[in-house]
Amino acid sequence: MAELTYEDYKRRLSIQELLVDAGYRLNRRDGLRYPSYVRIDSDGRRVRGDKFIVTANGFCCFQPPERKNYNVISFIKEHPHFFAEYTPGMSADRLVNLVCRRLLNEPQEIRETRIFNPNKNGKPFDMDEYDLQAFRMDDWESQKKFYPYFKNRGIDLDTQRAFCSHFFLASKHRTDGKVFTNLAFPLSLPAWPGKQIVGLEERSRPNAEGKTAYKGMAAGSNATKGMWIAQLNSHRSDVGFNVPLSGVKDVYWFESAFDAMAFYQIEKKETVAYADLGNAVFVSTGGTPSIRQFAGMLEQTPDANHHLCFDRDQAGQLYAVNFALQMNGRVFNSHMTKKDTLVVTDLTGKYGRTELDVRTFDFEAICKELGLEKGRIDYRPPSEGYKDWNDQLMGKRMDEDKEQENTEERQTRFRR
């Protein structure tokens, strides 16, 4: 197989060829001296404001009114959703290679790790490979084993007891004789919450500096459809859940189980309404949420209110918008650019592409701009100055200088 570099791609592929592959057509009205490419909707009409102009050297293009030039590499990286090979979360360099090799009719690169151990990646999650230790309400000795995992997170014993049916210690024996034990939050499918474990969201015991050395998913976990689903005090129920998902009043969404537990502990201390959380479920997507996770939970909770408690950063903001798009039945692609711009491509009916400045993120305004019914969605990130709910519980603020800078920017823009 030929080894190709980025220079090979830029030399052998024209930007015009790439624009055509991305779904654009030559606009002959603008002439051929500086060719322009436009997108056509389902009715055969131009999509206003969606045009790229090829530069004089023929190797780059730009999208008015901006003058930023894209070559074949940067165009793919900045507009990944234009290409069939793109899947959310994939490496931009990987996407460049896949698209360019296809256009050059070159055989696709095969990763050596897959050749070296072809069975490893395809092996499904097997709970029988783990020895489990439960947190038992009537056994103080069993509870003490969990202390090191929760201490540095500030999660107290009452909170652990409230969620104790939804975590355990999982030990795995390696072939070299070593044993590794992690705090595990079981993943299950929304259609069968708690009935069949399809993976584990794992956290290691903190090191001497108090930092968690490992966090991730157990091998073979179905993290695309599975998620951590928890209900308060469900140890009191013989069936594992006091209220079936179809009957819950509220669903609280987080990126990690630790954040969900921290949120509960904060709510319990700061409000008197936490008792209502008994008719709610807490879910963790274990990182970047997938469309299948959203769809699976929405199908099972048709009448619930959904509280989006994702991190207070651009990734968390993107997840909130993606959820609203999914709840409104949209077919879409979305991504954040390096210039604090949220790009949403709506493929539901007619092609629509919207760019939104998110330096001052306003969830309700964005929903209105995209024509989304906010309905039963409550956008609820951590308080100003905190990245996630566990940081808020610990009083660990983001960089205060940066936060002040953001506040001044918001005030300046507000006065305009």
PDB file of C-alpha atoms in Angstrom, residues 149-341:
ATOM      1  CA  TYR A 149     -12.906   6.079  45.787  1.00  0.00           C
ATOM      2  CA  PHE A 150     -15.315   8.742  46.996  1.00  0.00           C
ATOM      3  CA  LYS A 151     -13.226  10.694  49.536  1.00  0.00           C
ATOM      4  CA  ASN A 152     -11.357  12.906  47.060  1.00  0.00           C
ATOM      5  CA  ARG A 153     -14.646  13.615  45.251  1.00  0.00           C
ATOM      6  CA  GLY A 154     -16.331  14.994  48.362  1.00  0.00           C
ATOM      7  CA  ILE A 155     -19.222  12.539  48.004  1.00  0.00           C
ATOM      8  CA  ASP A 156     -20.472  11.709  51.468  1.00  0.00           C
ATOM      9  CA  LEU A 157     -21.801   8.489  52.944  1.00  0.00           C
ATOM     10  CA  ASP A 158     -25.464   9.520  52.724  1.00  0.00           C
ATOM     11  CA  THR A 159     -25.117  10.088  48.980  1.00  0.00           C
ATOM     12  CA  GLN A 160     -23.350   6.767  48.550  1.00  0.00           C
ATOM     13  CA  ARG A 161     -26.185   5.039  50.371  1.00  0.00           C
ATOM     14  CA  ALA A 162     -28.792   6.766  48.182  1.00  0.00           C
ATOM     15  CA  PHE A 163     -27.131   5.397  45.019  1.00  0.00           C
ATOM     16  CA  CYS A 164     -25.654   2.168  46.383  1.00  0.00           C
ATOM     17  CA  SER A 165     -27.678  -0.102  44.085  1.00  0.00           C
ATOM     18  CA  HIS A 166     -25.984   1.463  41.079  1.00  0.00           C
ATOM     19  CA  PHE A 167     -22.255   0.995  41.720  1.00  0.00           C
ATOM     20  CA  PHE A 168     -19.901  -1.695  42.980  1.00  0.00           C
ATOM     21  CA  LEU A 169     -16.230  -2.647  43.014  1.00  0.00           C
ATOM     22  CA  ALA A 170     -15.186  -4.784  40.037  1.00  0.00           C
ATOM     23  CA  SER A 171     -11.935  -6.768  40.086  1.00  0.00           C
ATOM     24  CA  LYS A 172     -10.430  -8.312  36.983  1.00  0.00           C
ATOM     25  CA  HIS A 173      -7.641 -10.923  36.996  1.00  0.00           C
ATOM     26  CA  ARG A 174      -5.052 -10.527  34.246  1.00  0.00           C
ATOM     27  CA  THR A 175      -3.141 -13.377  32.662  1.00  0.00           C
ATOM     28  CA  ASP A 176       0.069 -12.124  34.320  1.00  0.00           C
ATOM     29  CA  GLY A 177      -1.504 -12.718  37.739  1.00  0.00           C
ATOM     30  CA  LYS A 178      -2.149  -9.050  38.565  1.00  0.00           C
ATOM     31  CA  VAL A 179      -5.557  -7.963  39.808  1.00  0.00           C
ATOM     32  CA  PHE A 180      -7.031  -4.529  39.127  1.00  0.00           C
ATOM     33  CA  THR A 181     -10.023  -3.227  41.069  1.00  0.00           C
ATOM     34  CA  ASN A 182     -12.067  -0.226  39.940  1.00  0.00           C
ATOM     35  CA  LEU A 183     -15.176   1.543  41.107  1.00  0.00           C
ATOM     36  CA  ALA A 184     -17.732   0.519  38.484  1.00  0.00           C
ATOM     37  CA  PHE A 185     -20.994   2.115  37.382  1.00  0.00           C
ATOM     38  CA  PRO A 186     -22.955  -0.443  35.338  1.00  0.00           C
ATOM     39  CA  LEU A 187     -24.330   0.436  31.918  1.00  0.00           C
ATOM     40  CA  SER A 188     -27.679  -0.891  30.742  1.00  0.00           C
ATOM     41  CA  LEU A 189     -30.098  -0.208  27.894  1.00  0.00           C
ATOM     42  CA  PRO A 190     -33.030   2.153  28.551  1.00  0.00           C
ATOM     43  CA  ALA A 191     -35.409  -0.545  27.355  1.00  0.00           C
ATOM     44  CA  TRP A 192     -34.126  -2.844  30.145  1.00  0.00           C
ATOM     45  CA  PRO A 193     -32.750  -0.585  32.881  1.00  0.00           C
ATOM     46  CA  GLY A 194     -30.651  -2.523  35.337  1.00  0.00           C
ATOM     47  CA  LYS A 195     -31.762  -5.872  33.899  1.00  0.00           C
ATOM     48  CA  GLN A 196     -28.772  -6.633  31.676  1.00  0.00           C
ATOM     49  CA  ILE A 197     -25.361  -5.024  32.174  1.00  0.00           C
ATOM     50  CA  VAL A 198     -23.777  -4.154  28.818  1.00  0.00           C
ATOM     51  CA  GLY A 199     -20.650  -2.444  30.134  1.00  0.00           C
ATOM     52  CA  LEU A 200     -19.025  -0.519  32.950  1.00  0.00           C
ATOM     53  CA  GLU A 201     -18.060   3.113  33.452  1.00  0.00           C
ATOM     54  CA  GLU A 202     -14.885   2.691  35.539  1.00  0.00           C
ATOM     55  CA  ARG A 203     -12.810   4.827  37.915  1.00  0.00           C
ATOM     56  CA  SER A 204      -9.615   3.713  39.611  1.00  0.00           C
ATOM     57  CA  ARG A 205      -8.626   4.310  43.188  1.00  0.00           C
ATOM     58  CA  PRO A 206      -6.953   7.753  43.538  1.00  0.00           C
ATOM     59  CA  ASN A 207      -3.162   7.831  43.688  1.00  0.00           C
ATOM     60  CA  ALA A 208      -1.008   9.403  46.391  1.00  0.00           C
ATOM     61  CA  GLU A 209      -1.752  12.903  45.022  1.00  0.00           C
ATOM     62  CA  GLY A 210      -5.484  12.240  45.216  1.00  0.00           C
ATOM     63  CA  LYS A 211      -5.917  12.076  41.450  1.00  0.00           C
ATOM     64  CA  THR A 212      -7.811   9.342  39.640  1.00  0.00           C
ATOM     65  CA  ALA A 213      -5.212   7.581  37.537  1.00  0.00           C
ATOM     66  CA  TYR A 214      -7.686   5.790  35.291  1.00  0.00           C
ATOM     67  CA  LYS A 215     -11.167   6.502  34.019  1.00  0.00           C
ATOM     68  CA  GLY A 216     -12.826   4.860  31.058  1.00  0.00           C
ATOM     69  CA  MET A 217     -15.046   2.058  29.858  1.00  0.00           C
ATOM     70  CA  ALA A 218     -14.518  -1.630  30.517  1.00  0.00           C
ATOM     71  CA  ALA A 219     -13.417  -3.648  27.482  1.00  0.00           C
ATOM     72  CA  GLY A 220     -16.296  -4.536  25.184  1.00  0.00           C
ATOM     73  CA  SER A 221     -18.729  -2.048  26.764  1.00  0.00           C
ATOM     74  CA  ASN A 222     -21.669  -0.986  24.623  1.00  0.00           C
ATOM     75  CA  ALA A 223     -21.165   2.717  25.238  1.00  0.00           C
ATOM     76  CA  THR A 224     -23.109   3.678  22.108  1.00  0.00           C
ATOM     77  CA  LYS A 225     -26.493   2.525  23.395  1.00  0.00           C
ATOM     78  CA  GLY A 226     -25.832   1.694  27.044  1.00  0.00           C
ATOM     79  CA  MET A 227     -25.708   4.238  29.861  1.00  0.00           C
ATOM     80  CA  TRP A 228     -25.649   4.407  33.623  1.00  0.00           C
ATOM     81  CA  ILE A 229     -29.261   4.650  34.824  1.00  0.00           C
ATOM     82  CA  ALA A 230     -29.910   5.226  38.529  1.00  0.00           C
ATOM     83  CA  GLN A 231     -32.832   5.891  40.818  1.00  0.00           C
ATOM     84  CA  LEU A 232     -32.613   7.004  44.440  1.00  0.00           C
ATOM     85  CA  ASN A 233     -32.974   4.396  47.171  1.00  0.00           C
ATOM     86  CA  SER A 234     -33.859   1.674  44.668  1.00  0.00           C
ATOM     87  CA  HIS A 235     -32.283  -0.869  47.049  1.00  0.00           C
ATOM     88  CA  ARG A 236     -35.670  -0.799  48.761  1.00  0.00           C
ATOM     89  CA  SER A 237     -37.350  -2.245  45.681  1.00  0.00           C
ATOM     90  CA  ASP A 238     -37.275  -5.935  44.800  1.00  0.00           C
ATOM     91  CA  VAL A 239     -37.257  -5.115  41.084  1.00  0.00           C
ATOM     92  CA  GLY A 240     -34.366  -2.624  41.233  1.00  0.00           C
ATOM     93  CA  PHE A 241     -36.376   0.504  40.319  1.00  0.00           C
ATOM     94  CA  ASN A 242     -39.133   2.053  42.407  1.00  0.00           C
ATOM     95  CA  VAL A 243     -40.698   3.681  39.323  1.00  0.00           C
ATOM     96  CA  PRO A 244     -40.453   2.300  35.755  1.00  0.00           C
ATOM     97  CA  LEU A 245     -38.894   4.668  33.220  1.00  0.00           C
ATOM     98  CA  SER A 246     -42.234   5.181  31.508  1.00  0.00           C
ATOM     99  CA  GLY A 247     -43.570   6.694  34.736  1.00  0.00           C
ATOM    100  CA  VAL A 248     -40.681   8.889  35.881  1.00  0.00           C
ATOM    101  CA  LYS A 249     -41.276  12.607  36.166  1.00  0.00           C
ATOM    102  CA  ASP A 250     -37.747  13.840  35.552  1.00  0.00           C
ATOM    103  CA  VAL A 251     -34.566  12.656  33.830  1.00  0.00           C
ATOM    104  CA  TYR A 252     -31.264  14.284  34.840  1.00  0.00           C
ATOM    105  CA  TRP A 253     -28.450  13.983  32.253  1.00  0.00           C
ATOM    106  CA  PHE A 254     -24.725  14.002  33.131  1.00  0.00           C
ATOM    107  CA  GLU A 255     -21.409  13.152  31.520  1.00  0.00           C
ATOM    108  CA  SER A 256     -20.321  11.020  34.486  1.00  0.00           C
ATOM    109  CA  ALA A 257     -21.906   9.177  37.395  1.00  0.00           C
ATOM    110  CA  PHE A 258     -19.743  11.176  39.831  1.00  0.00           C
ATOM    111  CA  ASP A 259     -21.359  14.379  38.550  1.00  0.00           C
ATOM    112  CA  ALA A 260     -24.829  12.919  39.079  1.00  0.00           C
ATOM    113  CA  MET A 261     -24.045  12.018  42.673  1.00  0.00           C
ATOM    114  CA  ALA A 262     -22.478  15.432  43.297  1.00  0.00           C
ATOM    115  CA  PHE A 263     -25.566  17.160  41.875  1.00  0.00           C
ATOM    116  CA  TYR A 264     -27.825  15.198  44.233  1.00  0.00           C
ATOM    117  CA  GLN A 265     -25.665  16.078  47.232  1.00  0.00           C
ATOM    118  CA  ILE A 266     -25.722  19.786  46.328  1.00  0.00           C
ATOM    119  CA  GLU A 267     -29.479  19.768  45.787  1.00  0.00           C
ATOM    120  CA  LYS A 268     -30.053  17.984  49.073  1.00  0.00           C
ATOM    121  CA  LYS A 269     -28.096  20.625  50.964  1.00  0.00           C
ATOM    122  CA  GLU A 270     -29.270  23.747  49.156  1.00  0.00           C
ATOM    123  CA  THR A 271     -32.962  23.109  48.505  1.00  0.00           C
ATOM    124  CA  VAL A 272     -35.963  21.541  50.146  1.00  0.00           C
ATOM    125  CA  ALA A 273     -37.269  20.094  46.890  1.00  0.00           C
ATOM    126  CA  TYR A 274     -34.814  17.225  46.648  1.00  0.00           C
ATOM    127  CA  ALA A 275     -37.494  14.837  47.922  1.00  0.00           C
ATOM    128  CA  ASP A 276     -39.063  15.112  44.461  1.00  0.00           C
ATOM    129  CA  LEU A 277     -35.992  13.391  43.071  1.00  0.00           C
ATOM    130  CA  GLY A 278     -37.463  10.082  44.213  1.00  0.00           C
ATOM    131  CA  ASN A 279     -39.601  10.118  41.065  1.00  0.00           C
ATOM    132  CA  ALA A 280     -36.620  10.782  38.830  1.00  0.00           C
ATOM    133  CA  VAL A 281     -33.762   8.951  37.173  1.00  0.00           C
ATOM    134  CA  PHE A 282     -30.155  10.044  36.884  1.00  0.00           C
ATOM    135  CA  VAL A 283     -28.265   9.012  33.779  1.00  0.00           C
ATOM    136  CA  SER A 284     -24.623   9.240  32.784  1.00  0.00           C
ATOM    137  CA  THR A 285     -23.517   8.947  29.178  1.00  0.00           C
ATOM    138  CA  GLY A 286     -19.975   8.148  30.307  1.00  0.00           C
ATOM    139  CA  GLY A 287     -18.502  10.989  28.260  1.00  0.00           C
ATOM    140  CA  THR A 288     -19.626  12.196  24.841  1.00  0.00           C
ATOM    141  CA  PRO A 289     -23.336  11.354  24.477  1.00  0.00           C
ATOM    142  CA  SER A 290     -24.424   9.420  21.404  1.00  0.00           C
ATOM    143  CA  ILE A 291     -27.585   9.958  19.396  1.00  0.00           C
ATOM    144  CA  ARG A 292     -28.597   6.391  20.250  1.00  0.00           C
ATOM    145  CA  GLN A 293     -28.345   7.110  23.962  1.00  0.00           C
ATOM    146  CA  PHE A 294     -30.590  10.144  23.532  1.00  0.00           C
ATOM    147  CA  ALA A 295     -33.065   8.261  21.337  1.00  0.00           C
ATOM    148  CA  GLY A 296     -33.213   5.220  23.617  1.00  0.00           C
ATOM    149  CA  MET A 297     -34.002   7.211  26.746  1.00  0.00           C
ATOM    150  CA  LEU A 298     -36.479   9.515  25.001  1.00  0.00           C
ATOM    151  CA  GLU A 299     -38.400   6.511  23.720  1.00  0.00           C
ATOM    152  CA  GLN A 300     -38.780   5.109  27.230  1.00  0.00           C
ATOM    153  CA  THR A 301     -39.622   8.425  28.957  1.00  0.00           C
ATOM    154  CA  PRO A 302     -42.220  10.058  26.653  1.00  0.00           C
ATOM    155  CA  ASP A 303     -43.738  12.282  29.350  1.00  0.00           C
ATOM    156  CA  ALA A 304     -40.677  13.170  31.435  1.00  0.00           C
ATOM    157  CA  ASN A 305     -38.957  16.509  31.886  1.00  0.00           C
ATOM    158  CA  HIS A 306     -35.320  16.370  30.799  1.00  0.00           C
ATOM    159  CA  HIS A 307     -32.739  18.352  32.771  1.00  0.00           C
ATOM    160  CA  LEU A 308     -29.480  18.778  30.840  1.00  0.00           C
ATOM    161  CA  CYS A 309     -26.775  18.969  33.501  1.00  0.00           C
ATOM    162  CA  PHE A 310     -23.783  18.608  31.177  1.00  0.00           C
ATOM    163  CA  ASP A 311     -20.492  20.390  31.869  1.00  0.00           C
ATOM    164  CA  ARG A 312     -20.256  24.173  31.604  1.00  0.00           C
ATOM    165  CA  ASP A 313     -17.931  24.163  28.599  1.00  0.00           C
ATOM    166  CA  GLN A 314     -18.373  24.195  24.830  1.00  0.00           C
ATOM    167  CA  ALA A 315     -18.602  20.422  24.637  1.00  0.00           C
ATOM    168  CA  GLY A 316     -21.406  20.396  27.202  1.00  0.00           C
ATOM    169  CA  GLN A 317     -23.172  23.172  25.314  1.00  0.00           C
ATOM    170  CA  LEU A 318     -22.959  21.147  22.095  1.00  0.00           C
ATOM    171  CA  TYR A 319     -24.442  18.111  23.856  1.00  0.00           C
ATOM    172  CA  ALA A 320     -27.391  20.215  25.067  1.00  0.00           C
ATOM    173  CA  VAL A 321     -28.124  21.500  21.557  1.00  0.00           C
ATOM    174  CA  ASN A 322     -27.785  17.984  20.139  1.00  0.00           C
ATOM    175  CA  PHE A 323     -30.324  16.728  22.674  1.00  0.00           C
ATOM    176  CA  ALA A 324     -32.815  19.436  21.699  1.00  0.00           C
ATOM    177  CA  LEU A 325     -32.341  18.579  18.015  1.00  0.00           C
ATOM    178  CA  GLN A 326     -32.893  14.887  18.766  1.00  0.00           C
ATOM    179  CA  MET A 327     -35.976  15.548  20.892  1.00  0.00           C
ATOM    180  CA  ASN A 328     -37.432  17.592  18.024  1.00  0.00           C
ATOM    181  CA  GLY A 329     -36.928  14.711  15.601  1.00  0.00           C
ATOM    182  CA  ARG A 330     -34.233  16.396  13.520  1.00  0.00           C
ATOM    183  CA  VAL A 331     -31.673  14.574  11.370  1.00  0.00           C
ATOM    184  CA  PHE A 332     -28.528  16.606  11.829  1.00  0.00           C
ATOM    185  CA  ASN A 333     -24.787  17.044  12.099  1.00  0.00           C
ATOM    186  CA  SER A 334     -23.170  19.564  14.433  1.00  0.00           C
ATOM    187  CA  HIS A 335     -19.744  20.679  15.577  1.00  0.00           C
ATOM    188  CA  MET A 336     -17.886  23.526  17.262  1.00  0.00           C
ATOM    189  CA  THR A 337     -15.195  25.455  15.393  1.00  0.00           C
ATOM    190  CA  LYS A 338     -12.068  26.946  16.903  1.00  0.00           C
ATOM    191  CA  LYS A 339     -13.655  30.385  16.519  1.00  0.00           C
ATOM    192  CA  ASP A 340     -16.399  29.695  19.105  1.00  0.00           C
ATOM    193  CA  THR A 341     -18.938  29.007  16.393  1.00  0.00           C
TER     194      THR A 341
END
